[in-house]
């Protein structure tokens, strides 16, 4: 079981490192914002602009209850967004049978979805920084809802259209996943923003799990997997109505009282924005590279080691986590002394942490009978996220806030509070490694039970029925 998430971990650690870096450059530059922000609080091409008089700043306010209501609507739509992500995996076997597609092509469905999402996200990021975010969010809902509904009417002869529809759904999901958090960022500030984003992201595992459950349950009740895709647009239509009626088109920077009405200089270009952001994307590059390599290394090590040890998979996961903990510890401790060494240990830790992604799924599928693997995956995703990236950002921030309250208010002390709160993650990782060792003790027995159930081995009710001579009711 994974007790922490590398993407969330690196994002929070990035904030800590940037805070420390700011403190280190402060004596030389005259202030923490002079390194990347202009006097007007702008960046990129706008950084060279002049400060506008304070009288030109646009004031924009929203009653607190309206902000909470809008945040609730955004969280609800995020739930539906991720339900649409994972509703197909819940009925994947039925889809394969209907369209006569192989396992490789079935996996390609999700690849098409994610690929279109990744390609579309930068486009929506550009549009979201320049045009009405409310309109773009509405278009995204219409895209994924319309594509999902239309895909339920595609004939088995046109399987390529079904793949195309998944790509369109990925494009629609990209618009929401990219822009909705920025709207929340303009509704709240400081601790309120942290809490709002925590609740928002909690709906990722919840929606993922519900997508699995809804897909498989509706298919079972109706006898037709298509109805799973026809129910979601009804919920999406409600979400669209709530978005239009209850979520205002908030000016950018409204929460900080620096609305876009205060900006009178020309906008920066997309390339200039990317060059500016490139200075802060080192963590993202590390996560992508180490994630890809780690997943492949873990899977290959599992494949080879299983030939000599049937408990190889949980032992590999335990070993990778035991090795991750000191790497994370050193990355945190060295961050205040040398960023290069901190990056090295962080990359190594992420590499080791990523080794267990595919292996964990393999363990799960090997101890569960085929008829309920979809539900098992949903539960695993839910539990992993609840114990990991759903609650850990809030808990880490809470510990940091408690520590900060007892210290002087400075960038250095803020960094140290975050650093010390992150040390808890190292202990959580060790705890996760211990859980994998316990898994190794029971793995073979659980796998044998799953194989017996899959072969139709008699259960207790069957034995009792034979002993009494009474037939069992048909299921």
CSV table of C-alpha atoms in Angstrom, one decimal:
chain,number,residue,atom,x,y,z
A,1,UNK,CA,0.0,0.0,0.0
A,2,UNK,CA,1.4,3.4,-1.0
A,3,UNK,CA,1.2,5.9,1.8
A,4,UNK,CA,2.4,8.9,-0.1
A,5,UNK,CA,2.2,10.3,-3.6
A,6,UNK,CA,5.3,11.5,-5.5
A,7,UNK,CA,3.6,14.2,-7.4
A,8,UNK,CA,2.0,15.8,-4.3
A,9,UNK,CA,5.2,15.3,-2.4
A,10,UNK,CA,7.4,17.1,-5.0
A,11,UNK,CA,4.9,19.9,-5.3
A,12,UNK,CA,5.0,20.7,-1.6
A,13,UNK,CA,8.7,20.2,-1.4
A,14,UNK,CA,9.1,22.6,-4.3
A,15,UNK,CA,7.4,25.3,-2.2
A,16,UNK,CA,9.7,24.6,0.6
A,17,UNK,CA,12.8,24.8,-1.5
A,18,UNK,CA,11.6,28.0,-3.2
A,19,UNK,CA,11.0,29.5,0.1
A,20,UNK,CA,14.5,28.7,1.3
A,21,UNK,CA,16.0,30.0,-2.0
A,22,UNK,CA,14.1,33.2,-1.6
A,23,UNK,CA,15.5,33.7,1.9
A,24,UNK,CA,19.0,33.1,0.6
A,25,UNK,CA,18.8,35.7,-2.1
A,26,UNK,CA,16.9,38.3,0.0
A,27,UNK,CA,20.0,40.2,1.3
A,28,UNK,CA,21.4,40.5,-2.2
A,29,UNK,CA,18.3,41.6,-4.0
A,30,UNK,CA,16.5,43.7,-1.5
A,31,UNK,CA,13.4,41.6,-1.3
A,32,UNK,CA,12.0,38.1,-1.9
A,33,UNK,CA,9.9,39.2,-4.9
A,34,UNK,CA,12.6,41.0,-6.9
A,35,UNK,CA,14.0,37.8,-8.3
A,36,UNK,CA,11.0,36.8,-10.4
A,37,UNK,CA,8.3,39.4,-9.9
A,38,UNK,CA,8.1,42.9,-11.1
A,39,UNK,CA,7.2,45.8,-8.8
A,40,UNK,CA,3.6,45.3,-10.0
A,41,UNK,CA,3.6,41.7,-9.0
A,42,UNK,CA,3.8,40.5,-12.7
A,43,UNK,CA,6.0,37.9,-14.4
A,44,UNK,CA,7.4,36.9,-17.7
A,45,UNK,CA,7.2,39.7,-20.3
A,46,UNK,CA,5.2,41.8,-17.9
A,47,UNK,CA,8.0,41.8,-15.4
A,48,UNK,CA,9.6,44.8,-17.1
A,49,UNK,CA,6.5,46.9,-16.8
A,50,UNK,CA,6.1,49.8,-14.5
A,51,UNK,CA,4.1,49.9,-11.4
A,52,UNK,CA,0.6,51.2,-11.7
A,53,UNK,CA,-0.8,53.7,-9.2
A,54,UNK,CA,-2.6,52.0,-6.4
A,55,UNK,CA,-5.7,54.0,-7.3
A,56,UNK,CA,-6.0,52.0,-10.6
A,57,UNK,CA,-6.3,48.6,-8.9
A,58,UNK,CA,-9.6,47.0,-9.5
A,59,UNK,CA,-11.6,45.9,-6.4
A,60,UNK,CA,-13.6,42.8,-6.7
A,61,UNK,CA,-15.3,41.0,-3.9
A,62,UNK,CA,-17.6,38.1,-3.4
A,63,UNK,CA,-19.7,37.2,-0.3
A,64,UNK,CA,-18.1,34.3,1.6
A,65,UNK,CA,-21.2,32.1,1.2
A,66,UNK,CA,-21.1,32.6,-2.6
A,67,UNK,CA,-17.4,31.6,-2.6
A,68,UNK,CA,-18.1,28.4,-0.7
A,69,UNK,CA,-21.1,27.6,-2.9
A,70,UNK,CA,-19.0,28.1,-6.0
A,71,UNK,CA,-16.3,25.9,-4.5
A,72,UNK,CA,-18.8,23.2,-3.8
A,73,UNK,CA,-20.0,23.2,-7.4
A,74,UNK,CA,-16.4,22.9,-8.7
A,75,UNK,CA,-15.8,20.0,-6.4
A,76,UNK,CA,-18.9,18.3,-7.6
A,77,UNK,CA,-17.9,18.7,-11.2
A,78,UNK,CA,-14.4,17.4,-10.4
A,79,UNK,CA,-16.1,14.3,-9.0
A,80,UNK,CA,-18.0,13.8,-12.3
A,81,UNK,CA,-14.8,14.5,-14.2
A,82,UNK,CA,-13.0,11.6,-12.7
A,83,UNK,CA,-16.0,9.3,-12.8
A,84,UNK,CA,-15.9,9.8,-16.6
A,85,UNK,CA,-12.2,9.0,-16.5
A,86,UNK,CA,-12.7,5.6,-15.0
A,87,UNK,CA,-16.2,4.5,-16.0
A,88,UNK,CA,-14.9,2.5,-19.1
A,89,UNK,CA,-12.5,0.4,-17.0
A,90,UNK,CA,-15.5,-0.7,-15.0
A,91,UNK,CA,-17.1,-2.2,-18.1
A,92,UNK,CA,-14.0,-2.9,-20.1
A,93,UNK,CA,-14.6,-6.6,-20.6
A,94,UNK,CA,-18.1,-5.8,-22.1
A,95,UNK,CA,-16.6,-3.2,-24.3
A,96,UNK,CA,-13.9,-5.7,-25.5
A,97,UNK,CA,-16.5,-8.3,-26.3
A,98,UNK,CA,-18.8,-5.8,-28.1
A,99,UNK,CA,-16.2,-4.2,-30.3
A,100,UNK,CA,-14.1,-7.4,-30.7
A,101,UNK,CA,-10.9,-5.8,-29.5
A,102,UNK,CA,-7.8,-7.4,-28.0
A,103,UNK,CA,-6.2,-6.7,-24.6
A,104,UNK,CA,-3.6,-4.4,-26.2
A,105,UNK,CA,-6.3,-2.4,-28.0
A,106,UNK,CA,-8.3,-2.3,-24.8
A,107,UNK,CA,-5.4,-0.7,-23.0
A,108,UNK,CA,-5.1,1.7,-25.9
A,109,UNK,CA,-8.4,3.2,-24.9
A,110,UNK,CA,-6.9,4.8,-21.8
A,111,UNK,CA,-3.7,5.7,-23.7
A,112,UNK,CA,-5.8,7.7,-26.2
A,113,UNK,CA,-7.7,9.3,-23.4
A,114,UNK,CA,-4.6,10.4,-21.5
A,115,UNK,CA,-2.6,11.4,-24.6
A,116,UNK,CA,-5.4,13.7,-25.7
A,117,UNK,CA,-5.6,15.1,-22.2
A,118,UNK,CA,-1.8,15.8,-22.1
A,119,UNK,CA,-1.8,17.4,-25.6
A,120,UNK,CA,-4.8,19.6,-24.8
A,121,UNK,CA,-3.8,20.7,-21.3
A,122,UNK,CA,-1.2,23.4,-22.5
A,123,UNK,CA,-3.8,24.7,-25.0
A,124,UNK,CA,-6.4,25.2,-22.3
A,125,UNK,CA,-3.8,26.6,-20.0
A,126,UNK,CA,-3.1,29.3,-22.6
A,127,UNK,CA,-6.7,30.0,-23.2
A,128,UNK,CA,-7.5,30.0,-19.5
A,129,UNK,CA,-5.0,32.7,-18.8
A,130,UNK,CA,-6.5,35.0,-21.5
A,131,UNK,CA,-10.2,34.3,-22.0
A,132,UNK,CA,-13.3,33.5,-19.9
A,133,UNK,CA,-12.6,30.6,-17.7
A,134,UNK,CA,-16.2,29.9,-17.0
A,135,UNK,CA,-16.9,29.6,-20.8
A,136,UNK,CA,-14.0,27.2,-21.2
A,137,UNK,CA,-15.1,25.1,-18.3
A,138,UNK,CA,-18.6,24.9,-19.8
A,139,UNK,CA,-17.1,23.8,-23.2
A,140,UNK,CA,-15.1,21.1,-21.4
A,141,UNK,CA,-18.2,19.7,-19.8
A,142,UNK,CA,-20.0,19.7,-23.1
A,143,UNK,CA,-17.1,17.9,-24.8
A,144,UNK,CA,-16.8,15.0,-22.4
A,145,UNK,CA,-20.5,14.7,-21.8
A,146,UNK,CA,-21.4,14.8,-25.5
A,147,UNK,CA,-18.6,12.4,-26.5
A,148,UNK,CA,-19.6,10.0,-23.7
A,149,UNK,CA,-23.2,9.9,-24.7
A,150,UNK,CA,-22.6,9.6,-28.4
A,151,UNK,CA,-20.1,6.7,-27.8
A,152,UNK,CA,-22.9,4.6,-26.4
A,153,UNK,CA,-24.6,4.6,-29.8
A,154,UNK,CA,-21.6,3.5,-31.9
A,155,UNK,CA,-22.0,0.3,-33.8
A,156,UNK,CA,-19.5,-2.5,-33.2
A,157,UNK,CA,-18.4,-2.1,-36.9
A,158,UNK,CA,-16.9,1.4,-36.1
A,159,UNK,CA,-14.7,0.7,-33.1
A,160,UNK,CA,-12.3,3.5,-34.3
A,161,UNK,CA,-15.1,6.0,-33.5
A,162,UNK,CA,-15.2,4.7,-29.9
A,163,UNK,CA,-11.5,5.4,-29.6
A,164,UNK,CA,-12.0,8.9,-31.1
A,165,UNK,CA,-14.8,9.6,-28.5
A,166,UNK,CA,-12.4,8.6,-25.7
A,167,UNK,CA,-9.9,11.1,-27.1
A,168,UNK,CA,-12.5,13.9,-27.1
A,169,UNK,CA,-13.5,13.0,-23.6
A,170,UNK,CA,-9.8,13.4,-22.6
A,171,UNK,CA,-9.7,16.8,-24.3
A,172,UNK,CA,-12.8,17.9,-22.3
A,173,UNK,CA,-11.3,16.6,-19.0
A,174,UNK,CA,-8.1,18.5,-19.7
A,175,UNK,CA,-10.0,21.8,-19.8
A,176,UNK,CA,-11.5,21.2,-16.3
A,177,UNK,CA,-8.4,19.7,-14.7
A,178,UNK,CA,-6.3,22.6,-15.9
A,179,UNK,CA,-8.5,25.6,-15.2
A,180,UNK,CA,-10.8,24.7,-12.2
A,181,UNK,CA,-7.9,24.9,-9.6
A,182,UNK,CA,-7.1,28.4,-10.8
A,183,UNK,CA,-10.7,29.5,-10.2
A,184,UNK,CA,-10.5,28.1,-6.7
A,185,UNK,CA,-7.2,30.0,-6.3
A,186,UNK,CA,-9.0,33.2,-7.1
A,187,UNK,CA,-11.8,32.5,-4.6
A,188,UNK,CA,-9.7,32.0,-1.5
A,189,UNK,CA,-6.3,33.0,-0.1
A,190,UNK,CA,-3.8,31.4,2.3
A,191,UNK,CA,-5.2,28.7,4.6
A,192,UNK,CA,-8.6,28.9,3.1
A,193,UNK,CA,-7.1,28.2,-0.4
A,194,UNK,CA,-5.2,25.2,1.0
A,195,UNK,CA,-8.3,23.7,2.5
A,196,UNK,CA,-10.4,24.3,-0.6
A,197,UNK,CA,-7.8,22.7,-2.8
A,198,UNK,CA,-7.5,19.8,-0.4
A,199,UNK,CA,-11.2,19.1,-0.6
A,200,UNK,CA,-11.2,19.6,-4.4
A,201,UNK,CA,-8.5,17.0,-4.9
A,202,UNK,CA,-10.1,14.5,-2.5
A,203,UNK,CA,-12.7,14.0,-5.1
A,204,UNK,CA,-10.1,12.6,-7.5
A,205,UNK,CA,-9.9,9.2,-5.7
A,206,UNK,CA,-13.6,9.3,-4.8
A,207,UNK,CA,-14.6,10.0,-8.4
A,208,UNK,CA,-12.2,7.4,-9.7
A,209,UNK,CA,-13.6,4.7,-7.4
A,210,UNK,CA,-17.2,5.7,-8.1
A,211,UNK,CA,-16.5,5.5,-11.8
A,212,UNK,CA,-15.5,1.9,-11.5
A,213,UNK,CA,-18.4,1.0,-9.3
A,214,UNK,CA,-21.0,2.9,-11.4
A,215,UNK,CA,-19.9,1.4,-14.6
A,216,UNK,CA,-19.9,-2.2,-13.4
A,217,UNK,CA,-23.1,-1.8,-11.4
A,218,UNK,CA,-25.2,-0.2,-14.1
A,219,UNK,CA,-24.0,-2.8,-16.6
A,220,UNK,CA,-24.9,-5.6,-14.3
A,221,UNK,CA,-28.4,-4.2,-13.5
A,222,UNK,CA,-29.4,-3.3,-17.0
A,223,UNK,CA,-27.5,-6.0,-18.8
A,224,UNK,CA,-26.1,-3.4,-21.2
A,225,UNK,CA,-22.8,-1.6,-20.6
A,226,UNK,CA,-24.0,1.4,-22.8
A,227,UNK,CA,-26.3,2.6,-20.0
A,228,UNK,CA,-23.3,3.4,-17.9
A,229,UNK,CA,-22.4,6.0,-20.5
A,230,UNK,CA,-25.9,7.3,-20.8
A,231,UNK,CA,-26.5,8.0,-17.1
A,232,UNK,CA,-23.4,10.2,-16.8
A,233,UNK,CA,-24.6,12.9,-19.2
A,234,UNK,CA,-27.6,13.5,-17.0
A,235,UNK,CA,-25.3,14.2,-14.0
A,236,UNK,CA,-23.1,16.3,-16.3
A,237,UNK,CA,-26.1,18.4,-17.4
A,238,UNK,CA,-26.9,19.2,-13.8
A,239,UNK,CA,-23.2,20.2,-13.3
A,240,UNK,CA,-23.3,22.5,-16.3
A,241,UNK,CA,-26.4,24.2,-15.0
A,242,UNK,CA,-24.9,24.7,-11.6
A,243,UNK,CA,-21.7,26.0,-13.1
A,244,UNK,CA,-23.6,28.6,-15.2
A,245,UNK,CA,-25.8,29.7,-12.3
A,246,UNK,CA,-23.6,29.6,-9.2
A,247,UNK,CA,-20.0,30.0,-10.3
A,248,UNK,CA,-19.1,33.6,-11.2
A,249,UNK,CA,-16.5,34.5,-13.9
A,250,UNK,CA,-13.9,35.6,-11.4
A,251,UNK,CA,-11.2,38.1,-12.4
A,252,UNK,CA,-7.7,36.6,-12.2
A,253,UNK,CA,-5.9,37.5,-9.0
A,254,UNK,CA,-9.2,38.6,-7.4
A,255,UNK,CA,-8.5,36.9,-4.1
A,256,UNK,CA,-5.2,38.9,-3.7
A,257,UNK,CA,-7.0,42.2,-4.6
A,258,UNK,CA,-4.9,42.4,-7.8
A,259,UNK,CA,-7.5,41.7,-10.4
A,260,UNK,CA,-6.8,41.7,-14.0
A,261,UNK,CA,-8.4,45.2,-14.3
A,262,UNK,CA,-5.3,46.6,-12.6
A,263,UNK,CA,-3.1,45.4,-15.5
A,264,UNK,CA,-2.7,47.9,-18.3
A,265,UNK,CA,0.4,46.6,-19.9
A,266,UNK,CA,0.3,44.2,-22.9
A,267,UNK,CA,0.0,40.5,-22.1
A,268,UNK,CA,3.0,38.2,-22.3
A,269,UNK,CA,3.1,35.6,-25.1
A,270,UNK,CA,2.8,31.9,-24.4
A,271,UNK,CA,6.5,31.3,-25.2
A,272,UNK,CA,7.5,34.0,-22.7
A,273,UNK,CA,5.2,32.5,-20.1
A,274,UNK,CA,6.7,29.0,-20.7
A,275,UNK,CA,10.3,30.4,-20.4
A,276,UNK,CA,9.4,32.0,-17.1
A,277,UNK,CA,7.7,28.8,-15.8
A,278,UNK,CA,10.6,26.7,-17.1
A,279,UNK,CA,12.7,27.9,-14.1
A,280,UNK,CA,10.2,26.3,-11.8
A,281,UNK,CA,9.5,23.0,-13.6
A,282,UNK,CA,12.6,21.0,-12.5
A,283,UNK,CA,10.4,18.9,-10.2
A,284,UNK,CA,8.0,18.1,-12.9
A,285,UNK,CA,10.8,16.9,-15.2
A,286,UNK,CA,12.3,14.8,-12.4
A,287,UNK,CA,8.9,13.3,-11.7
A,288,UNK,CA,8.2,12.4,-15.3
A,289,UNK,CA,11.6,10.9,-16.0
A,290,UNK,CA,12.0,9.0,-12.7
A,291,UNK,CA,8.4,7.8,-12.9
A,292,UNK,CA,8.8,6.2,-16.3
A,293,UNK,CA,12.1,4.6,-15.5
A,294,UNK,CA,11.0,3.5,-12.0
A,295,UNK,CA,7.8,1.8,-13.3
A,296,UNK,CA,9.8,-0.1,-15.9
A,297,UNK,CA,12.5,-1.1,-13.4
A,298,UNK,CA,10.1,-2.3,-10.9
A,299,UNK,CA,8.1,-4.4,-13.4
A,300,UNK,CA,11.2,-6.0,-14.8
A,301,UNK,CA,12.7,-6.8,-11.4
A,302,UNK,CA,9.4,-8.3,-10.4
A,303,UNK,CA,9.2,-10.4,-13.6
A,304,UNK,CA,12.7,-11.9,-13.1
A,305,UNK,CA,12.7,-12.2,-9.3
A,306,UNK,CA,9.3,-14.1,-9.3
A,307,UNK,CA,11.0,-17.0,-11.0
A,308,UNK,CA,13.1,-17.7,-7.9
A,309,UNK,CA,10.9,-16.3,-5.2
A,310,UNK,CA,7.1,-16.4,-5.2
A,311,UNK,CA,7.0,-13.5,-2.7
A,312,UNK,CA,9.1,-11.3,-5.0
A,313,UNK,CA,6.5,-8.6,-5.6
A,314,UNK,CA,5.9,-7.4,-2.0
A,315,UNK,CA,9.6,-7.8,-1.2
A,316,UNK,CA,10.5,-5.5,-4.1
A,317,UNK,CA,7.9,-2.9,-2.9
A,318,UNK,CA,9.2,-3.1,0.6
A,319,UNK,CA,12.8,-2.8,-0.4
A,320,UNK,CA,12.1,0.2,-2.7
A,321,UNK,CA,10.3,2.0,0.1
A,322,UNK,CA,13.0,1.3,2.7
A,323,UNK,CA,15.5,2.8,0.3
A,324,UNK,CA,13.2,5.7,-0.5
A,325,UNK,CA,13.0,6.9,3.1
A,326,UNK,CA,16.7,7.9,3.6
A,327,UNK,CA,16.7,9.5,0.2
A,328,UNK,CA,13.8,11.7,1.1
A,329,UNK,CA,15.3,12.5,4.5
A,330,UNK,CA,18.6,13.5,2.9
A,331,UNK,CA,16.9,15.6,0.2
A,332,UNK,CA,15.1,17.5,2.9
A,333,UNK,CA,18.1,18.0,5.2
A,334,UNK,CA,20.5,19.0,2.3
A,335,UNK,CA,18.0,21.5,0.8
A,336,UNK,CA,19.2,24.3,3.0
A,337,UNK,CA,22.8,23.6,2.2
A,338,UNK,CA,23.0,22.6,-1.5
A,339,UNK,CA,20.1,22.4,-3.9
A,340,UNK,CA,22.0,20.1,-6.3
A,341,UNK,CA,22.5,17.4,-3.8
A,342,UNK,CA,18.9,17.8,-2.7
A,343,UNK,CA,17.7,17.3,-6.3
A,344,UNK,CA,19.9,14.2,-6.7
A,345,UNK,CA,18.5,12.5,-3.6
A,346,UNK,CA,15.0,13.6,-4.5
A,347,UNK,CA,15.3,12.1,-8.0
A,348,UNK,CA,16.7,8.9,-6.6
A,349,UNK,CA,13.8,8.7,-4.0
A,350,UNK,CA,11.2,9.3,-6.7
A,351,UNK,CA,12.8,6.6,-8.9
A,352,UNK,CA,12.6,4.1,-6.0
A,353,UNK,CA,9.1,5.1,-5.1
A,354,UNK,CA,7.9,4.6,-8.6
A,355,UNK,CA,9.2,1.1,-8.8
A,356,UNK,CA,6.1,-0.2,-7.0
A,357,UNK,CA,3.3,1.3,-9.1
A,358,UNK,CA,2.8,-1.5,-11.6
A,359,UNK,CA,3.9,-4.2,-9.0
A,360,UNK,CA,1.1,-3.2,-6.6
A,361,UNK,CA,-1.5,-3.6,-9.3
A,362,UNK,CA,-0.1,-7.0,-10.2
A,363,UNK,CA,-0.3,-8.1,-6.5
A,364,UNK,CA,-3.9,-7.0,-6.3
A,365,UNK,CA,-5.0,-8.8,-9.4
A,366,UNK,CA,-3.3,-12.0,-8.3
A,367,UNK,CA,-5.2,-12.3,-5.1
A,368,UNK,CA,-8.7,-11.3,-6.4
A,369,UNK,CA,-11.0,-13.5,-8.5
A,370,UNK,CA,-11.8,-12.1,-11.9
A,371,UNK,CA,-15.4,-11.3,-11.3
A,372,UNK,CA,-14.7,-8.6,-8.8
A,373,UNK,CA,-11.3,-7.1,-9.9
A,374,UNK,CA,-13.0,-3.9,-11.0
A,375,UNK,CA,-14.3,-3.3,-7.5
A,376,UNK,CA,-11.0,-4.3,-6.0
A,377,UNK,CA,-9.2,-1.8,-8.2
A,378,UNK,CA,-11.7,0.9,-7.1
A,379,UNK,CA,-11.2,0.1,-3.5
A,380,UNK,CA,-7.4,0.1,-3.8
A,381,UNK,CA,-7.4,3.4,-5.6
A,382,UNK,CA,-9.7,4.9,-3.0
A,383,UNK,CA,-7.7,3.6,0.0
A,384,UNK,CA,-4.3,4.5,-1.5
A,385,UNK,CA,-5.4,8.1,-2.2
A,386,UNK,CA,-7.2,8.5,1.1
A,387,UNK,CA,-4.0,7.4,3.0
A,388,UNK,CA,-1.8,9.3,0.6
A,389,UNK,CA,-2.3,12.4,-1.5
A,390,UNK,CA,-5.9,13.1,-0.3
A,391,UNK,CA,-5.1,13.7,3.3
A,392,UNK,CA,-1.3,14.1,3.5
A,393,UNK,CA,-1.1,17.6,2.0
A,394,UNK,CA,-3.5,18.9,4.6
A,395,UNK,CA,-1.8,17.0,7.4
A,396,UNK,CA,1.6,18.2,6.3
A,397,UNK,CA,0.4,21.8,6.1
A,398,UNK,CA,-1.3,21.5,9.5
A,399,UNK,CA,2.0,20.3,11.1
A,400,UNK,CA,3.8,23.1,9.4
A,401,UNK,CA,1.3,25.7,10.6
A,402,UNK,CA,1.6,24.5,14.2
A,403,UNK,CA,5.4,24.7,14.1
A,404,UNK,CA,5.3,28.1,12.4
A,405,UNK,CA,3.0,29.5,15.1
A,406,UNK,CA,5.8,29.1,17.6
A,407,UNK,CA,8.5,30.6,15.5
A,408,UNK,CA,9.4,34.1,14.2
A,409,UNK,CA,7.6,35.1,11.0
A,410,UNK,CA,10.3,34.8,8.3
A,411,UNK,CA,10.9,32.9,5.0
A,412,UNK,CA,13.7,30.9,6.7
A,413,UNK,CA,11.4,29.8,9.6
A,414,UNK,CA,8.6,29.0,7.1
A,415,UNK,CA,11.0,26.8,5.2
A,416,UNK,CA,12.2,25.0,8.4
A,417,UNK,CA,8.6,24.4,9.4
A,418,UNK,CA,7.8,22.8,6.1
A,419,UNK,CA,11.0,20.9,6.2
A,420,UNK,CA,10.3,19.4,9.6
A,421,UNK,CA,6.7,18.6,8.7
A,422,UNK,CA,7.9,16.7,5.6
A,423,UNK,CA,10.1,14.5,7.7
A,424,UNK,CA,6.9,12.7,8.8
A,425,UNK,CA,6.7,11.4,5.2
A,426,UNK,CA,9.9,9.5,5.7
A,427,UNK,CA,8.4,7.6,8.6
A,428,UNK,CA,5.2,7.0,6.7
A,429,UNK,CA,7.2,5.5,3.9
A,430,UNK,CA,9.0,3.1,6.4
A,431,UNK,CA,5.5,2.2,7.7
A,432,UNK,CA,4.4,1.4,4.2
A,433,UNK,CA,7.5,-0.8,3.7
A,434,UNK,CA,6.5,-2.8,6.8
A,435,UNK,CA,3.0,-3.3,5.4
A,436,UNK,CA,4.5,-4.8,2.3
A,437,UNK,CA,6.6,-7.2,4.5
A,438,UNK,CA,3.4,-8.4,6.1
A,439,UNK,CA,1.9,-8.8,2.6
A,440,UNK,CA,4.7,-11.1,1.7
A,441,UNK,CA,3.8,-13.4,4.6
A,442,UNK,CA,0.2,-13.9,3.3
A,443,UNK,CA,0.6,-13.5,-0.5
A,444,UNK,CA,1.0,-17.2,-1.5
A,445,UNK,CA,-2.0,-18.3,0.7
A,446,UNK,CA,-4.2,-15.5,-0.8
A,447,UNK,CA,-3.2,-16.3,-4.3
A,448,UNK,CA,-4.0,-20.0,-3.8
A,449,UNK,CA,-7.5,-19.0,-2.5
A,450,UNK,CA,-8.1,-16.8,-5.5
A,451,UNK,CA,-7.1,-19.6,-7.9
A,452,UNK,CA,-9.3,-22.1,-6.2
A,453,UNK,CA,-12.3,-19.7,-6.4
A,454,UNK,CA,-11.6,-19.1,-10.1
A,455,UNK,CA,-11.6,-22.8,-10.8
A,456,UNK,CA,-15.0,-23.2,-9.3
A,457,UNK,CA,-13.9,-24.9,-6.0
A,458,UNK,CA,-16.8,-25.6,-3.8
A,459,UNK,CA,-17.5,-23.1,-1.1
A,460,UNK,CA,-19.2,-23.8,2.3
A,461,UNK,CA,-22.7,-23.3,0.9
A,462,UNK,CA,-22.1,-25.8,-1.9
A,463,UNK,CA,-20.8,-28.4,0.6
A,464,UNK,CA,-23.7,-27.9,2.9
A,465,UNK,CA,-26.1,-28.2,-0.1
A,466,UNK,CA,-24.6,-31.5,-1.1
A,467,UNK,CA,-24.7,-32.9,2.4
A,468,UNK,CA,-28.4,-32.1,2.7
A,469,UNK,CA,-29.3,-33.2,-0.8
A,470,UNK,CA,-30.9,-29.8,-1.5
A,471,UNK,CA,-30.0,-27.9,-4.7
A,472,UNK,CA,-28.7,-24.4,-4.5
A,473,UNK,CA,-30.8,-21.6,-5.9
A,474,UNK,CA,-29.5,-20.4,-9.3
A,475,UNK,CA,-27.7,-17.1,-9.2
